[in-house]
Amino acid sequence: MKPVLEANKIRKVYGTRSNFYTAINDISLQVERGEFVSVMGPSGAGKTTLLNVLSSIDKPSSGEVKISGTNLFKMKSRELAVFRRDRLGFIFQDYNLLETMSLKDNIILPLSLSRTSSQETEARFQHIAKQFGIYDIRDKYPNEVSGGQKQRTSACRALITNPDLIFADEPTGALDSKAATHLLANLERVRTEEGATILMVTHDAFAASYSDRILFIKDGEIYQELAKGDSTRKSFFQKILAVLAELGGETDARD
């Protein structure tokens, strides 16, 4: 079986030939179906740039990215927009919810745009909203709910299309520890029970301890890879902190 995500020699350079900055330098990686992979590293290491390139939000200076065998940067802009809508899911730190729409309407928006039948839309909505504890507040608006509820709504929106791959950019960054734990436990469950594939950028060792594997980035390159294997989440958390201490990056020691 082919990996869901294949990146080969990704490079991203900003500036001109005489004054340039290399944000990502020849990174290659794969993410298998059903994996929960985190990317960590110090501020300025290239984590978000890498996520943006892998998710087609930004174009690499060189290299290629394939998702489910499709080369993202050989598609025309219209094809890429449709692929992104139908095959990828996104969870952002600042939620990116539409304030004038109810939580339910925010969640089902990707299906509305793809003209999914109303029966199928309702079935998918009920399934995912109940999983994430959003169903009973479905008619509320974003300004009427907590940050944790907003982020779970964002996660439901990302998952409702049954995407090939979910990209999460610091999804717990604006949450308190209880809300973060609730979100991460739900993501772990959909990964375990439904085979969701997740790539998450985070500076938070607590959040990363929910993943199967971590890629540590330093100066735009992969510095180290750490697999959870048979470790408990608590022991994996300690291993993550040890690598972050070597890197000299931020460490969030809550647990």
CSV table of C-alpha atoms in Angstrom, one decimal:
chain,number,residue,atom,x,y,z
A,1,MET,CA,0.0,0.0,0.0
A,2,LYS,CA,1.3,3.4,-1.0
A,3,PRO,CA,1.8,6.1,1.7
A,4,VAL,CA,-0.9,8.7,2.0
A,5,LEU,CA,1.8,11.5,1.9
A,6,GLU,CA,5.1,11.3,0.0
A,7,ALA,CA,7.4,14.3,0.0
A,8,ASN,CA,10.7,14.1,-1.9
A,9,LYS,CA,13.5,16.6,-1.4
A,10,ILE,CA,11.3,19.6,-0.5
A,11,ARG,CA,13.2,22.9,-0.5
A,12,LYS,CA,11.7,26.3,0.2
A,13,VAL,CA,13.8,29.4,-0.4
A,14,TYR,CA,12.8,33.0,0.2
A,15,GLY,CA,14.4,36.1,-1.2
A,16,THR,CA,16.7,36.7,-4.2
A,17,ARG,CA,19.9,34.9,-5.3
A,18,SER,CA,22.1,37.5,-3.6
A,19,ASN,CA,20.0,37.7,-0.4
A,20,PHE,CA,18.1,34.5,0.3
A,21,TYR,CA,16.9,32.4,3.3
A,22,THR,CA,16.4,28.6,3.1
A,23,ALA,CA,13.4,27.8,5.3
A,24,ILE,CA,13.3,24.1,4.3
A,25,ASN,CA,16.3,22.2,3.0
A,26,ASP,CA,15.8,18.9,1.1
A,27,ILE,CA,13.3,17.3,3.4
A,28,SER,CA,11.9,13.9,2.4
A,29,LEU,CA,9.2,12.1,4.4
A,30,GLN,CA,6.3,9.7,4.2
A,31,VAL,CA,3.1,9.3,6.2
A,32,GLU,CA,1.3,6.0,6.1
A,33,ARG,CA,-2.5,5.6,6.2
A,34,GLY,CA,-3.8,5.7,9.7
A,35,GLU,CA,-0.7,7.3,11.2
A,36,PHE,CA,-0.7,10.3,13.6
A,37,VAL,CA,2.5,12.1,12.9
A,38,SER,CA,3.7,15.3,14.7
A,39,VAL,CA,6.3,17.8,13.6
A,40,MET,CA,8.2,19.7,16.3
A,41,GLY,CA,11.2,22.0,16.6
A,42,PRO,CA,12.3,25.5,17.9
A,43,SER,CA,10.7,28.7,16.7
A,44,GLY,CA,11.9,29.5,13.2
A,45,ALA,CA,12.9,25.8,12.5
A,46,GLY,CA,10.5,25.6,9.5
A,47,LYS,CA,7.6,23.7,10.9
A,48,THR,CA,4.8,25.8,9.6
A,49,THR,CA,6.5,26.4,6.3
A,50,LEU,CA,6.8,22.6,5.9
A,51,LEU,CA,3.1,22.2,6.7
A,52,ASN,CA,2.1,24.9,4.3
A,53,VAL,CA,4.1,23.2,1.5
A,54,LEU,CA,2.9,19.7,2.3
A,55,SER,CA,-0.7,20.9,2.3
A,56,SER,CA,-0.4,22.9,-1.0
A,57,ILE,CA,-1.0,26.2,0.8
A,58,ASP,CA,2.5,27.3,-0.4
A,59,LYS,CA,4.6,26.0,-3.3
A,60,PRO,CA,8.1,24.5,-2.8
A,61,SER,CA,11.1,26.0,-4.5
A,62,SER,CA,11.9,22.5,-5.6
A,63,GLY,CA,10.9,18.9,-4.9
A,64,GLU,CA,7.5,17.2,-5.1
A,65,VAL,CA,4.6,16.4,-2.8
A,66,LYS,CA,2.2,13.5,-3.5
A,67,ILE,CA,-1.0,12.8,-1.6
A,68,SER,CA,-2.6,9.4,-2.3
A,69,GLY,CA,-0.4,9.3,-5.4
A,70,THR,CA,-1.5,12.7,-6.8
A,71,ASN,CA,1.3,15.2,-7.4
A,72,LEU,CA,-0.1,18.4,-5.9
A,73,PHE,CA,2.0,20.8,-7.9
A,74,LYS,CA,1.3,19.3,-11.3
A,75,MET,CA,-2.4,20.2,-11.0
A,76,LYS,CA,-4.0,23.4,-12.3
A,77,SER,CA,-5.1,25.9,-9.6
A,78,ARG,CA,-8.8,25.0,-10.0
A,79,GLU,CA,-8.1,21.2,-9.8
A,80,LEU,CA,-5.9,21.8,-6.7
A,81,ALA,CA,-8.6,23.9,-5.0
A,82,VAL,CA,-11.1,21.1,-5.5
A,83,PHE,CA,-8.6,18.4,-4.3
A,84,ARG,CA,-7.9,20.5,-1.2
A,85,ARG,CA,-11.6,20.9,-0.5
A,86,ASP,CA,-12.6,17.2,-1.0
A,87,ARG,CA,-9.4,15.3,0.0
A,88,LEU,CA,-7.7,17.3,2.7
A,89,GLY,CA,-8.9,18.5,6.1
A,90,PHE,CA,-7.5,21.5,8.0
A,91,ILE,CA,-7.5,22.4,11.7
A,92,PHE,CA,-6.0,25.8,12.6
A,93,GLN,CA,-5.0,27.3,15.9
A,94,ASP,CA,-7.4,30.2,15.4
A,95,TYR,CA,-10.4,27.9,14.4
A,96,ASN,CA,-11.2,29.7,11.1
A,97,LEU,CA,-14.9,29.4,11.8
A,98,LEU,CA,-17.5,31.7,10.1
A,99,GLU,CA,-19.0,33.8,12.9
A,100,THR,CA,-22.3,34.3,11.0
A,101,MET,CA,-23.0,30.6,10.7
A,102,SER,CA,-24.1,28.1,13.3
A,103,LEU,CA,-21.7,25.4,14.4
A,104,LYS,CA,-23.6,22.9,12.3
A,105,ASP,CA,-23.4,25.0,9.2
A,106,ASN,CA,-19.7,25.5,9.7
A,107,ILE,CA,-19.2,21.8,10.0
A,108,ILE,CA,-21.2,20.8,6.9
A,109,LEU,CA,-19.9,23.7,4.7
A,110,PRO,CA,-17.4,21.5,2.8
A,111,LEU,CA,-20.2,19.1,1.9
A,112,SER,CA,-22.5,21.9,0.8
A,113,LEU,CA,-19.8,23.1,-1.5
A,114,SER,CA,-19.3,19.6,-3.0
A,115,ARG,CA,-23.1,19.1,-3.5
A,116,THR,CA,-23.4,16.1,-1.3
A,117,SER,CA,-27.0,15.0,-0.8
A,118,SER,CA,-28.9,16.3,2.2
A,119,GLN,CA,-29.4,12.8,3.6
A,120,GLU,CA,-25.7,11.9,3.4
A,121,THR,CA,-24.7,15.3,4.8
A,122,GLU,CA,-27.0,14.9,7.8
A,123,ALA,CA,-25.8,11.3,8.5
A,124,ARG,CA,-22.1,12.4,8.4
A,125,PHE,CA,-22.8,15.5,10.5
A,126,GLN,CA,-24.6,13.5,13.2
A,127,HIS,CA,-21.9,10.9,13.3
A,128,ILE,CA,-18.9,13.3,13.7
A,129,ALA,CA,-20.7,15.9,15.9
A,130,LYS,CA,-21.7,13.2,18.4
A,131,GLN,CA,-18.2,11.8,18.4
A,132,PHE,CA,-16.8,15.2,19.3
A,133,GLY,CA,-19.5,16.3,21.7
A,134,ILE,CA,-20.8,19.1,19.5
A,135,TYR,CA,-24.2,17.8,18.5
A,136,ASP,CA,-26.2,19.2,21.4
A,137,ILE,CA,-24.8,22.7,20.8
A,138,ARG,CA,-25.1,22.5,17.0
A,139,ASP,CA,-27.4,25.5,16.7
A,140,LYS,CA,-25.1,27.9,18.6
A,141,TYR,CA,-22.8,30.4,16.9
A,142,PRO,CA,-19.0,30.5,17.4
A,143,ASN,CA,-19.2,33.6,19.7
A,144,GLU,CA,-21.6,31.6,22.0
A,145,VAL,CA,-19.2,28.7,22.8
A,146,SER,CA,-15.8,28.1,24.4
A,147,GLY,CA,-12.5,27.8,22.7
A,148,GLY,CA,-12.4,24.1,23.1
A,149,GLN,CA,-15.9,23.8,21.6
A,150,LYS,CA,-14.8,26.0,18.7
A,151,GLN,CA,-11.7,23.8,18.0
A,152,ARG,CA,-13.8,20.6,18.2
A,153,THR,CA,-16.1,22.2,15.7
A,154,SER,CA,-13.1,22.9,13.5
A,155,ALA,CA,-12.0,19.3,13.8
A,156,CYS,CA,-15.5,18.1,12.8
A,157,ARG,CA,-15.4,20.3,9.7
A,158,ALA,CA,-12.0,18.9,8.8
A,159,LEU,CA,-13.2,15.3,9.2
A,160,ILE,CA,-16.6,15.4,7.7
A,161,THR,CA,-15.4,14.9,4.1
A,162,ASN,CA,-13.5,11.7,5.2
A,163,PRO,CA,-10.3,13.3,3.9
A,164,ASP,CA,-7.2,11.4,2.9
A,165,LEU,CA,-5.1,13.5,5.2
A,166,ILE,CA,-5.8,16.0,8.0
A,167,PHE,CA,-3.3,18.8,8.6
A,168,ALA,CA,-3.4,20.4,12.1
A,169,ASP,CA,-1.4,23.6,12.8
A,170,GLU,CA,-0.9,24.1,16.5
A,171,PRO,CA,-4.5,22.9,17.2
A,172,THR,CA,-4.1,23.1,21.0
A,173,GLY,CA,-2.2,26.4,21.0
A,174,ALA,CA,-5.2,28.5,22.2
A,175,LEU,CA,-6.7,25.9,24.5
A,176,ASP,CA,-6.4,25.2,28.2
A,177,SER,CA,-5.2,21.8,29.3
A,178,LYS,CA,-8.7,20.3,29.8
A,179,ALA,CA,-9.9,21.4,26.3
A,180,ALA,CA,-6.6,20.3,24.7
A,181,THR,CA,-6.9,16.9,26.3
A,182,HIS,CA,-10.5,16.5,25.1
A,183,LEU,CA,-9.6,17.5,21.5
A,184,LEU,CA,-6.5,15.2,21.4
A,185,ALA,CA,-8.4,12.2,22.8
A,186,ASN,CA,-11.0,12.7,20.1
A,187,LEU,CA,-8.4,12.9,17.3
A,188,GLU,CA,-6.7,9.8,18.7
A,189,ARG,CA,-10.0,8.0,18.7
A,190,VAL,CA,-10.9,8.8,15.1
A,191,ARG,CA,-7.4,7.7,14.1
A,192,THR,CA,-7.7,4.4,15.9
A,193,GLU,CA,-11.3,3.6,15.1
A,194,GLU,CA,-11.7,5.1,11.6
A,195,GLY,CA,-8.2,5.1,10.3
A,196,ALA,CA,-7.9,8.9,10.0
A,197,THR,CA,-4.4,10.1,8.9
A,198,ILE,CA,-3.1,13.2,10.8
A,199,LEU,CA,-0.1,15.4,10.4
A,200,MET,CA,0.2,17.9,13.2
A,201,VAL,CA,2.6,20.8,13.8
A,202,THR,CA,3.0,21.6,17.5
A,203,HIS,CA,5.5,23.0,20.0
A,204,ASP,CA,3.6,21.2,22.8
A,205,ALA,CA,5.1,18.0,24.0
A,206,PHE,CA,1.8,17.1,25.7
A,207,ALA,CA,0.0,17.3,22.4
A,208,ALA,CA,2.8,15.4,20.5
A,209,SER,CA,2.6,12.6,23.0
A,210,TYR,CA,-0.7,11.5,21.4
A,211,SER,CA,1.0,10.8,18.1
A,212,ASP,CA,2.6,7.7,16.8
A,213,ARG,CA,5.8,9.3,15.5
A,214,ILE,CA,7.5,12.7,15.7
A,215,LEU,CA,9.7,14.4,13.2
A,216,PHE,CA,11.9,17.0,14.9
A,217,ILE,CA,13.0,19.9,12.6
A,218,LYS,CA,16.0,22.1,13.1
A,219,ASP,CA,17.3,24.8,10.7
A,220,GLY,CA,14.9,23.6,8.0
A,221,GLU,CA,16.1,19.9,8.1
A,222,ILE,CA,15.0,16.8,9.9
A,223,TYR,CA,17.1,16.6,13.0
A,224,GLN,CA,15.7,13.4,14.5
A,225,GLU,CA,12.7,11.0,14.3
A,226,LEU,CA,11.1,9.5,17.4
A,227,ALA,CA,8.6,6.6,17.3
A,228,LYS,CA,6.2,5.8,20.1
A,229,GLY,CA,6.3,2.1,19.6
A,230,ASP,CA,5.2,0.2,22.7
A,231,SER,CA,5.9,3.1,25.0
A,232,THR,CA,3.2,4.5,27.2
A,233,ARG,CA,2.1,8.0,26.5
A,234,LYS,CA,3.7,9.2,29.7
A,235,SER,CA,7.1,7.7,28.9
A,236,PHE,CA,6.9,8.9,25.3
A,237,PHE,CA,6.2,12.4,26.7
A,238,GLN,CA,9.4,12.2,28.7
A,239,LYS,CA,11.4,11.1,25.6
A,240,ILE,CA,9.9,14.1,23.6
A,241,LEU,CA,11.0,16.5,26.4
A,242,ALA,CA,14.6,15.1,26.2
A,243,VAL,CA,14.9,15.6,22.5
A,244,LEU,CA,13.4,19.1,22.8
A,245,ALA,CA,16.0,19.9,25.5
A,246,GLU,CA,18.7,18.8,23.1
A,247,LEU,CA,17.2,21.1,20.4
A,248,GLY,CA,17.0,24.0,22.7
A,249,GLY,CA,13.3,24.6,21.7
A,250,GLU,CA,10.2,25.4,23.8
A,251,THR,CA,9.0,22.6,26.1
A,252,ASP,CA,5.5,22.5,27.5
A,253,ALA,CA,5.9,20.2,30.5
A,254,ARG,CA,2.2,19.8,31.5
A,255,ASP,CA,1.0,16.2,32.0
